Each structure stands twice: as C-alpha cells, then as structure tokens.
Amino acid sequence: MSRALPFALIAASVTAVCASLWLGPVALDVFARDQATHTIVWDIRFPRALTAWLVGAALGLSGAALQGLLRNPLADSGVLGLSGFAALGAVLAFAFGLAVLAPLGAVLFALAAAALVATLGWRARGAASLALIGVGLSSFAGGLIALALNLAPNPGALADLVNWTLGSVEGRSLNDAALALALLVVGAVLILFAARGLQALTLGEEAAAAIGADLARTRTLVVLGAAACTGGATAVAGIIGFVGVAVPHLVRMASSHDPARILIPSALAGGTMLVIADIAVRLTPTDTELKLGVAAALIGGPVFALIAARLASRRGEA
Amino acid sequence: MSALLSLTGLGVSLAGKRVLADVGFDVNRGEVVAILGANGAGKTTVLRASLGLLRRDTGEVSLGGADPSRLSARERALRAAYLPQRPQAIWPISVEALVALGRFAHGAAPERLSPRDQAAVDAAIVACSLQPLRTQSMEKISGGEKARAHLARTLAQQASLLVLDEPDAGLDPAQSLALADILRAHAAQGGGVLITTHDVALAARAAHRIMIMKDGRVVATGTPAEAITDEALATAYGRKGTLQTIEGKMLVVFD
C-alpha cells in the first residue's frame, strides 16, 4: 500500500485537475472548439486548478516537514508563524497601495519569519521553544494584520485586505501558478535534503543527535523550505489554513508514520485535496462565491480538533 | 592501549550550579563500567559530558582519542552509541524501522539497507530477542519490549563504545540478566560499555568496574567487590547496606 500510494496520488491529482476543467457553475465540454468554451476551460479553469494544486501541495509538504521537525502532528506553517507573516507582507503591500508587490511581500515576509524563527529557535534549542516562538510571531502578525484592517483608508482597500486573508484561487493566472511552482520546487528541494534528519528526530532530539543527525542543518533546511513553500502559497492564494495539518495526518493513516516517507505523498495529497475543495467551492450554489480559505477552515477546523482529541486520549492527557 | 573513553578532572555546571567536580575515569576495550548513585548524583551528566553534549567547565574528555565536542554528530555516532534515559519513539514506526535508525551514521535509511546494514539490524534484533516483534508498531508493545527495541537500536549502531543511561529501566529480572549478558558480550568482542543503573546487583554482576557517585563526585571506584563497600553504599544512598556473595553471585542487601 505505502509503495503504491504516490502513484495513486498522482493519478488522483491528474483526475482532480481534469475534473475541475469540466466542472463548475456550468459543466463544459472540455474539447469543444468554440472560442468561449476554450477561453473558460484553458484561460480560467486550468490556471485556477493548477494554482489550487500547487498551493495545496506546498501547504501539505511544509506541514509534513514542520510536523517532523517539531515532532508534533498539530504543527504547520500556521504554528511557526510563516503563514501569518506571509499574509502580513501581502496586506502591507495592499495597505500602501502597492498591490502588485503583494506576492513579493508575502514571500519576503515568510522568509523573514523563517530566519527569525531559525535564529531565535537556535538559541532557545528544543522543539517546544521553537513552536512557542512561532505562536508568538503568528499572533504578532495577526495583530498587525488587524491593525492594517483597522486603519484601512477606504472601503475598497478594506475589501481587498479581507479578500486576501480569506484565501482564494479565483481568477488566478498562469503567472500565479508559475510563482507558486517556482517556490514549491525550491522548498521541496530544501525539505527533501532534510528528510533523513526528520527520520532521525523520531527518536527525540538528543538520541537523533546521538545517532549522527546534524540537527542544526535539519532545522535550517526545513524552516527555509517551509518558508519558500508557504510564501509562494500565501502569495498567490492568501491564507489557507489546516491543509498542512490535516493532509499529513491522512497520509499517515493510509501509509507510513515515517516522517521522511510522508513528505512527497503529503504534497500530492495536499494538491489533490485543495483542487477538490476548490471544485466544491465552485459548485456550491451561493450568490457570492465561497472563499477556498473559508471552506478549508470549515472542514479543517473540526478535523484539527479531532486529531488533537485523539492525540490527547492516546497520550492520556487531559 | 588507548582507552575508548577517557575523562580527567571533569567539572560541569548546569544553570550556574556545579553538578560535577573532578570526575575522572577510563573505559577500556573489553570493559563494562557501571556508574551507581542516588538520583541527582550526576550520573546522566557524566554520560552526556562524555559524549560532548554538555559544555564542561574544567577537565578533558577523549572519545577514542578526540574531544567529542569537536567531532561532528556522525563521527561521534560512529565512536559511541548513546541510549538516553526514557528513550522516545515519537511516531509509531515499526520495531525494525526503529532499530534500523541505528544505522543512520553509516549512511543508511531504514527503507534502504545495504546487506551490511541489514545484517547489523538482524543481529541486534536477535541479541535483544525481538524477532517476534519485528513488524510491530512501537506504540503497541510493552514497556520492557520498548526498552529492548531501543537497546537494539544502539547495538545496531556498531560503535565500539556503548553509553547507556539506565538501560534496565522497565525490564523484568530475566530481561535484566539478559541485558547483563549482552553488555558482557559486547565487551568480550573488544567493545566497551558505560552504563548507569539503580540496580546495584545488576551492576555488580555485569560490570568489571564500578564508580559510585554522590553530589557530583566519585566516592568509590574499583571492581564490584572493591567499590561496593558498606561505607560507599551508606554515603551514596544514605542507607546501610552490604554486598553479599552467594554461590559466586553478588547481591546487595539494605537494612
């Protein structure tokens, strides 16, 4: 099962992307020759589906890597504060009327958060301290976003900011997909170099070092890789929560608990899940289209609580 | 012959408090050395300082001829295998995958073992009688079985020196005796072993040399018969006790 899983997930990814070309408010014949259909399928739906897949893959991969690093199945880009900072970067660009720089802001702020976490976390030593530093940064970013919303100069700007924090892949172009892809590739390379270190961390920090793992290297690679993935995802889609928490959990149930072996399946499953979620969002008959980030939170929030409850009962915690 | 591990005049402070003072000893090839002492006597600190995991104030540590704090994690792992107190398996991987992590420093990933790595893993699993549990999840086995799986991980590392912090925790009497045999066998094959334990009789049985610690200092050292004196027991544990020999087997009786 666990060897076949990546192939099954690749097939699922392709199927989901194809389905999203066909499905929507209006079901279209993907192979129709008329210009209108061609435009809708290839210029609107395809870039959107591709972006959704890349964002989901980036969030799933960074979630799996951060969980391995922190040895905590509830960790993801949100916990380390990377998502919050990425969104802050984008929001600041909006607030200063430089919407074109929003993607750049998201990426740079995610990297800044990562560098900060890596530096403070290195001195603090230990996964718990690192997570707490992330929580602090995340809350700080949340506060600054709220401040930007509070001080938004006009209703139009406020709407832009709110849209960004809700998370969506509506109307995304191939340029957006290219940005997400480039950062996903960079992040994936960094994270895959840390895979063996994550495996070693199964034994806890001290024993991982004792079997020969270079923990400083592992930590740096994961934090930078997760920053690249999260920065790219947030830059094109805004904040989409819980994918990074839920997906690695599902992959573990379906295959292996080995933190190295869930990395690639988590990316593939994250992509598939977000494409399916986006199809669901488009098919939901609401007057205003449901935001993908809202749908992810509505499904992901309870899943998060369930994982936490199961974990607590397994460990006999109150 | 150079010692596998050599400590001289070791002093360590933790959070500004002196926890070790003037600790010195060697672990040679063919030798099992056990550290005894009450909780908080500094046993674990000695092990961690031996591996260069703690900053020391004074003294020298030589792990196979090198200062361990200057070695890379991998070089250190090839010289010494360390079993921390309360070892963890955070993700419920299989017993076999856990043992295979012992091959990390040899460049092996648990899912891709060379024949040599596989042979080391198999030997460790057999030595710790884990054959029936190979594919079991670490989450689903008993405390004693977990302890044996972690011990097997350190054996699979094939380092000359084993540094084991209370490896007998959670073991039943028969398993403790089996542990003593495993440690003796490692020494007989030219390796060295440094353990801490609260089981004085186990230490007397397994170790060639004993060190008894009290408040960060060594208060007695020597062969089990030399070190485990009534005075040393009283000093270390604050209880009157005596080492007795029955049919060549040593045991300790406390009042």
PDB file of N, CA, C and O in Angstrom, chain B residues 25-70:
ATOM      1  N   PHE B  25      37.911   9.024  34.855  1.00  0.00           N
ATOM      2  CA  PHE B  25      37.984   7.564  34.731  1.00  0.00           C
ATOM      3  C   PHE B  25      38.175   7.224  33.256  1.00  0.00           C
ATOM      4  O   PHE B  25      38.026   8.082  32.382  1.00  0.00           O
ATOM      5  N   ASP B  26      38.513   5.972  32.989  1.00  0.00           N
ATOM      6  CA  ASP B  26      38.644   5.482  31.615  1.00  0.00           C
ATOM      7  C   ASP B  26      37.651   4.349  31.396  1.00  0.00           C
ATOM      8  O   ASP B  26      37.280   3.659  32.338  1.00  0.00           O
ATOM      9  N   VAL B  27      37.245   4.177  30.154  1.00  0.00           N
ATOM     10  CA  VAL B  27      36.572   2.932  29.760  1.00  0.00           C
ATOM     11  C   VAL B  27      37.443   2.318  28.677  1.00  0.00           C
ATOM     12  O   VAL B  27      37.653   2.930  27.624  1.00  0.00           O
ATOM     13  N   ASN B  28      37.989   1.144  28.970  1.00  0.00           N
ATOM     14  CA  ASN B  28      38.879   0.480  28.024  1.00  0.00           C
ATOM     15  C   ASN B  28      38.135  -0.570  27.226  1.00  0.00           C
ATOM     16  O   ASN B  28      37.025  -0.979  27.581  1.00  0.00           O
ATOM     17  N   ARG B  29      38.780  -1.006  26.163  1.00  0.00           N
ATOM     18  CA  ARG B  29      38.205  -2.115  25.388  1.00  0.00           C
ATOM     19  C   ARG B  29      38.086  -3.342  26.281  1.00  0.00           C
ATOM     20  O   ARG B  29      38.947  -3.597  27.108  1.00  0.00           O
ATOM     21  N   GLY B  30      37.018  -4.078  26.115  1.00  0.00           N
ATOM     22  CA  GLY B  30      36.825  -5.296  26.892  1.00  0.00           C
ATOM     23  C   GLY B  30      36.250  -5.057  28.269  1.00  0.00           C
ATOM     24  O   GLY B  30      36.218  -5.963  29.098  1.00  0.00           O
ATOM     25  N   GLU B  31      35.783  -3.826  28.508  1.00  0.00           N
ATOM     26  CA  GLU B  31      35.386  -3.459  29.865  1.00  0.00           C
ATOM     27  C   GLU B  31      33.942  -2.948  29.935  1.00  0.00           C
ATOM     28  O   GLU B  31      33.505  -2.184  29.071  1.00  0.00           O
ATOM     29  N   VAL B  32      33.215  -3.385  30.976  1.00  0.00           N
ATOM     30  CA  VAL B  32      31.916  -2.791  31.296  1.00  0.00           C
ATOM     31  C   VAL B  32      32.109  -1.962  32.570  1.00  0.00           C
ATOM     32  O   VAL B  32      32.574  -2.485  33.581  1.00  0.00           O
ATOM     33  N   VAL B  33      31.775  -0.673  32.483  1.00  0.00           N
ATOM     34  CA  VAL B  33      31.899   0.205  33.651  1.00  0.00           C
ATOM     35  C   VAL B  33      30.498   0.693  34.024  1.00  0.00           C
ATOM     36  O   VAL B  33      29.753   1.164  33.156  1.00  0.00           O
ATOM     37  N   ALA B  34      30.145   0.551  35.286  1.00  0.00           N
ATOM     38  CA  ALA B  34      28.812   0.983  35.734  1.00  0.00           C
ATOM     39  C   ALA B  34      28.952   2.140  36.716  1.00  0.00           C
ATOM     40  O   ALA B  34      29.834   2.136  37.567  1.00  0.00           O
ATOM     41  N   ILE B  35      28.069   3.136  36.561  1.00  0.00           N
ATOM     42  CA  ILE B  35      28.034   4.252  37.498  1.00  0.00           C
ATOM     43  C   ILE B  35      26.801   4.081  38.383  1.00  0.00           C
ATOM     44  O   ILE B  35      25.685   3.946  37.880  1.00  0.00           O
ATOM     45  N   LEU B  36      27.020   4.076  39.688  1.00  0.00           N
ATOM     46  CA  LEU B  36      25.929   3.979  40.652  1.00  0.00           C
ATOM     47  C   LEU B  36      25.803   5.304  41.401  1.00  0.00           C
ATOM     48  O   LEU B  36      26.751   6.085  41.448  1.00  0.00           O
ATOM     49  N   GLY B  37      24.650   5.491  42.006  1.00  0.00           N
ATOM     50  CA  GLY B  37      24.465   6.704  42.806  1.00  0.00           C
ATOM     51  C   GLY B  37      22.993   7.047  42.894  1.00  0.00           C
ATOM     52  O   GLY B  37      22.198   6.599  42.058  1.00  0.00           O
ATOM     53  N   ALA B  38      22.653   7.837  43.894  1.00  0.00           N
ATOM     54  CA  ALA B  38      21.250   8.222  44.088  1.00  0.00           C
ATOM     55  C   ALA B  38      20.808   9.136  42.958  1.00  0.00           C
ATOM     56  O   ALA B  38      21.638   9.650  42.196  1.00  0.00           O
ATOM     57  N   ASN B  39      19.503   9.351  42.839  1.00  0.00           N
ATOM     58  CA  ASN B  39      19.002  10.315  41.858  1.00  0.00           C
ATOM     59  C   ASN B  39      19.649  11.666  42.103  1.00  0.00           C
ATOM     60  O   ASN B  39      19.769  12.102  43.247  1.00  0.00           O
ATOM     61  N   GLY B  40      20.066  12.318  41.026  1.00  0.00           N
ATOM     62  CA  GLY B  40      20.659  13.636  41.159  1.00  0.00           C
ATOM     63  C   GLY B  40      22.131  13.618  41.518  1.00  0.00           C
ATOM     64  O   GLY B  40      22.732  14.674  41.746  1.00  0.00           O
ATOM     65  N   ALA B  41      22.751  12.426  41.546  1.00  0.00           N
ATOM     66  CA  ALA B  41      24.170  12.349  41.902  1.00  0.00           C
ATOM     67  C   ALA B  41      25.074  12.828  40.770  1.00  0.00           C
ATOM     68  O   ALA B  41      26.247  13.123  40.988  1.00  0.00           O
ATOM     69  N   GLY B  42      24.525  12.906  39.559  1.00  0.00           N
ATOM     70  CA  GLY B  42      25.320  13.387  38.425  1.00  0.00           C
ATOM     71  C   GLY B  42      25.650  12.313  37.402  1.00  0.00           C
ATOM     72  O   GLY B  42      26.479  12.540  36.519  1.00  0.00           O
ATOM     73  N   LYS B  43      25.003  11.155  37.501  1.00  0.00           N
ATOM     74  CA  LYS B  43      25.312  10.037  36.601  1.00  0.00           C
ATOM     75  C   LYS B  43      25.044  10.389  35.130  1.00  0.00           C
ATOM     76  O   LYS B  43      25.904  10.199  34.270  1.00  0.00           O
ATOM     77  N   THR B  44      23.852  10.895  34.874  1.00  0.00           N
ATOM     78  CA  THR B  44      23.493  11.230  33.492  1.00  0.00           C
ATOM     79  C   THR B  44      24.396  12.337  32.955  1.00  0.00           C
ATOM     80  O   THR B  44      24.795  12.316  31.789  1.00  0.00           O
ATOM     81  N   THR B  45      24.721  13.286  33.819  1.00  0.00           N
ATOM     82  CA  THR B  45      25.591  14.386  33.393  1.00  0.00           C
ATOM     83  C   THR B  45      26.957  13.864  32.960  1.00  0.00           C
ATOM     84  O   THR B  45      27.534  14.349  31.988  1.00  0.00           O
ATOM     85  N   VAL B  46      27.464  12.855  33.671  1.00  0.00           N
ATOM     86  CA  VAL B  46      28.738  12.253  33.273  1.00  0.00           C
ATOM     87  C   VAL B  46      28.619  11.664  31.868  1.00  0.00           C
ATOM     88  O   VAL B  46      29.484  11.879  31.013  1.00  0.00           O
ATOM     89  N   LEU B  47      27.523  10.946  31.611  1.00  0.00           N
ATOM     90  CA  LEU B  47      27.344  10.338  30.287  1.00  0.00           C
ATOM     91  C   LEU B  47      27.261  11.410  29.205  1.00  0.00           C
ATOM     92  O   LEU B  47      27.898  11.304  28.154  1.00  0.00           O
ATOM     93  N   ARG B  48      26.473  12.442  29.477  1.00  0.00           N
ATOM     94  CA  ARG B  48      26.279  13.471  28.456  1.00  0.00           C
ATOM     95  C   ARG B  48      27.572  14.244  28.204  1.00  0.00           C
ATOM     96  O   ARG B  48      27.890  14.569  27.059  1.00  0.00           O
ATOM     97  N   ALA B  49      28.315  14.500  29.269  1.00  0.00           N
ATOM     98  CA  ALA B  49      29.593  15.197  29.089  1.00  0.00           C
ATOM     99  C   ALA B  49      30.592  14.312  28.349  1.00  0.00           C
ATOM    100  O   ALA B  49      31.398  14.788  27.550  1.00  0.00           O
ATOM    101  N   SER B  50      30.500  12.988  28.586  1.00  0.00           N
ATOM    102  CA  SER B  50      31.390  12.057  27.896  1.00  0.00           C
ATOM    103  C   SER B  50      31.201  12.122  26.387  1.00  0.00           C
ATOM    104  O   SER B  50      32.119  11.877  25.617  1.00  0.00           O
ATOM    105  N   LEU B  51      29.958  12.430  25.975  1.00  0.00           N
ATOM    106  CA  LEU B  51      29.641  12.469  24.551  1.00  0.00           C
ATOM    107  C   LEU B  51      29.757  13.880  23.976  1.00  0.00           C
ATOM    108  O   LEU B  51      29.425  14.106  22.817  1.00  0.00           O
ATOM    109  N   GLY B  52      30.197  14.822  24.797  1.00  0.00           N
ATOM    110  CA  GLY B  52      30.332  16.197  24.308  1.00  0.00           C
ATOM    111  C   GLY B  52      29.005  16.896  24.135  1.00  0.00           C
ATOM    112  O   GLY B  52      28.905  17.883  23.418  1.00  0.00           O
ATOM    113  N   LEU B  53      27.957  16.413  24.796  1.00  0.00           N
ATOM    114  CA  LEU B  53      26.637  17.030  24.653  1.00  0.00           C
ATOM    115  C   LEU B  53      26.448  18.192  25.620  1.00  0.00           C
ATOM    116  O   LEU B  53      25.473  18.927  25.534  1.00  0.00           O
ATOM    117  N   LEU B  54      27.387  18.348  26.556  1.00  0.00           N
ATOM    118  CA  LEU B  54      27.315  19.435  27.538  1.00  0.00           C
ATOM    119  C   LEU B  54      28.616  20.221  27.503  1.00  0.00           C
ATOM    120  O   LEU B  54      29.674  19.661  27.247  1.00  0.00           O
ATOM    121  N   ARG B  55      28.519  21.501  27.789  1.00  0.00           N
ATOM    122  CA  ARG B  55      29.727  22.296  27.899  1.00  0.00           C
ATOM    123  C   ARG B  55      30.361  22.012  29.262  1.00  0.00           C
ATOM    124  O   ARG B  55      29.675  21.986  30.275  1.00  0.00           O
ATOM    125  N   ARG B  56      31.668  21.780  29.291  1.00  0.00           N
ATOM    126  CA  ARG B  56      32.314  21.487  30.569  1.00  0.00           C
ATOM    127  C   ARG B  56      33.100  22.713  31.026  1.00  0.00           C
ATOM    128  O   ARG B  56      33.601  23.489  30.211  1.00  0.00           O
ATOM    129  N   ASP B  57      33.213  22.862  32.343  1.00  0.00           N
ATOM    130  CA  ASP B  57      33.983  23.982  32.909  1.00  0.00           C
ATOM    131  C   ASP B  57      35.461  23.645  32.932  1.00  0.00           C
ATOM    132  O   ASP B  57      36.308  24.464  32.621  1.00  0.00           O
ATOM    133  N   THR B  58      35.745  22.432  33.380  1.00  0.00           N
ATOM    134  CA  THR B  58      37.149  22.043  33.531  1.00  0.00           C
ATOM    135  C   THR B  58      37.308  20.616  33.026  1.00  0.00           C
ATOM    136  O   THR B  58      36.338  19.892  32.841  1.00  0.00           O
ATOM    137  N   GLY B  59      38.578  20.226  32.837  1.00  0.00           N
ATOM    138  CA  GLY B  59      38.886  18.836  32.539  1.00  0.00           C
ATOM    139  C   GLY B  59      38.942  18.527  31.058  1.00  0.00           C
ATOM    140  O   GLY B  59      38.686  19.377  30.208  1.00  0.00           O
ATOM    141  N   GLU B  60      39.301  17.293  30.778  1.00  0.00           N
ATOM    142  CA  GLU B  60      39.460  16.826  29.406  1.00  0.00           C
ATOM    143  C   GLU B  60      38.588  15.598  29.198  1.00  0.00           C
ATOM    144  O   GLU B  60      38.433  14.772  30.094  1.00  0.00           O
ATOM    145  N   VAL B  61      38.034  15.485  27.991  1.00  0.00           N
ATOM    146  CA  VAL B  61      37.315  14.280  27.602  1.00  0.00           C
ATOM    147  C   VAL B  61      37.922  13.810  26.291  1.00  0.00           C
ATOM    148  O   VAL B  61      38.118  14.604  25.380  1.00  0.00           O
ATOM    149  N   SER B  62      38.235  12.530  26.237  1.00  0.00           N
ATOM    150  CA  SER B  62      38.745  11.971  24.993  1.00  0.00           C
ATOM    151  C   SER B  62      37.889  10.776  24.611  1.00  0.00           C
ATOM    152  O   SER B  62      37.796   9.796  25.342  1.00  0.00           O
ATOM    153  N   LEU B  63      37.232  10.907  23.469  1.00  0.00           N
ATOM    154  CA  LEU B  63      36.402   9.813  22.960  1.00  0.00           C
ATOM    155  C   LEU B  63      37.167   9.201  21.787  1.00  0.00           C
ATOM    156  O   LEU B  63      37.228   9.787  20.716  1.00  0.00           O
ATOM    157  N   GLY B  64      37.792   8.064  22.050  1.00  0.00           N
ATOM    158  CA  GLY B  64      38.609   7.426  21.017  1.00  0.00           C
ATOM    159  C   GLY B  64      39.710   8.346  20.516  1.00  0.00           C
ATOM    160  O   GLY B  64      40.004   8.390  19.322  1.00  0.00           O
ATOM    161  N   GLY B  65      40.295   9.144  21.422  1.00  0.00           N
ATOM    162  CA  GLY B  65      41.422   9.996  21.041  1.00  0.00           C
ATOM    163  C   GLY B  65      41.045  11.402  20.610  1.00  0.00           C
ATOM    164  O   GLY B  65      41.918  12.212  20.300  1.00  0.00           O
ATOM    165  N   ALA B  66      39.745  11.726  20.561  1.00  0.00           N
ATOM    166  CA  ALA B  66      39.338  13.071  20.125  1.00  0.00           C
ATOM    167  C   ALA B  66      38.381  13.679  21.142  1.00  0.00           C
ATOM    168  O   ALA B  66      37.673  12.976  21.847  1.00  0.00           O
ATOM    169  N   ASP B  67      38.395  15.026  21.198  1.00  0.00           N
ATOM    170  CA  ASP B  67      37.442  15.735  22.057  1.00  0.00           C
ATOM    171  C   ASP B  67      36.054  15.627  21.403  1.00  0.00           C
ATOM    172  O   ASP B  67      35.857  16.124  20.287  1.00  0.00           O
ATOM    173  N   PRO B  68      35.091  14.969  22.067  1.00  0.00           N
ATOM    174  CA  PRO B  68      33.799  14.730  21.404  1.00  0.00           C
ATOM    175  C   PRO B  68      33.059  16.007  21.034  1.00  0.00           C
ATOM    176  O   PRO B  68      32.291  16.016  20.077  1.00  0.00           O
ATOM    177  N   SER B  69      33.311  17.111  21.770  1.00  0.00           N
ATOM    178  CA  SER B  69      32.594  18.337  21.433  1.00  0.00           C
ATOM    179  C   SER B  69      33.112  18.944  20.132  1.00  0.00           C
ATOM    180  O   SER B  69      32.491  19.837  19.566  1.00  0.00           O
ATOM    181  N   ARG B  70      34.256  18.444  19.646  1.00  0.00           N
ATOM    182  CA  ARG B  70      34.774  18.932  18.369  1.00  0.00           C
ATOM    183  C   ARG B  70      34.466  17.987  17.210  1.00  0.00           C
ATOM    184  O   ARG B  70      34.797  18.279  16.069  1.00  0.00           O
TER     185      ARG B  70
END
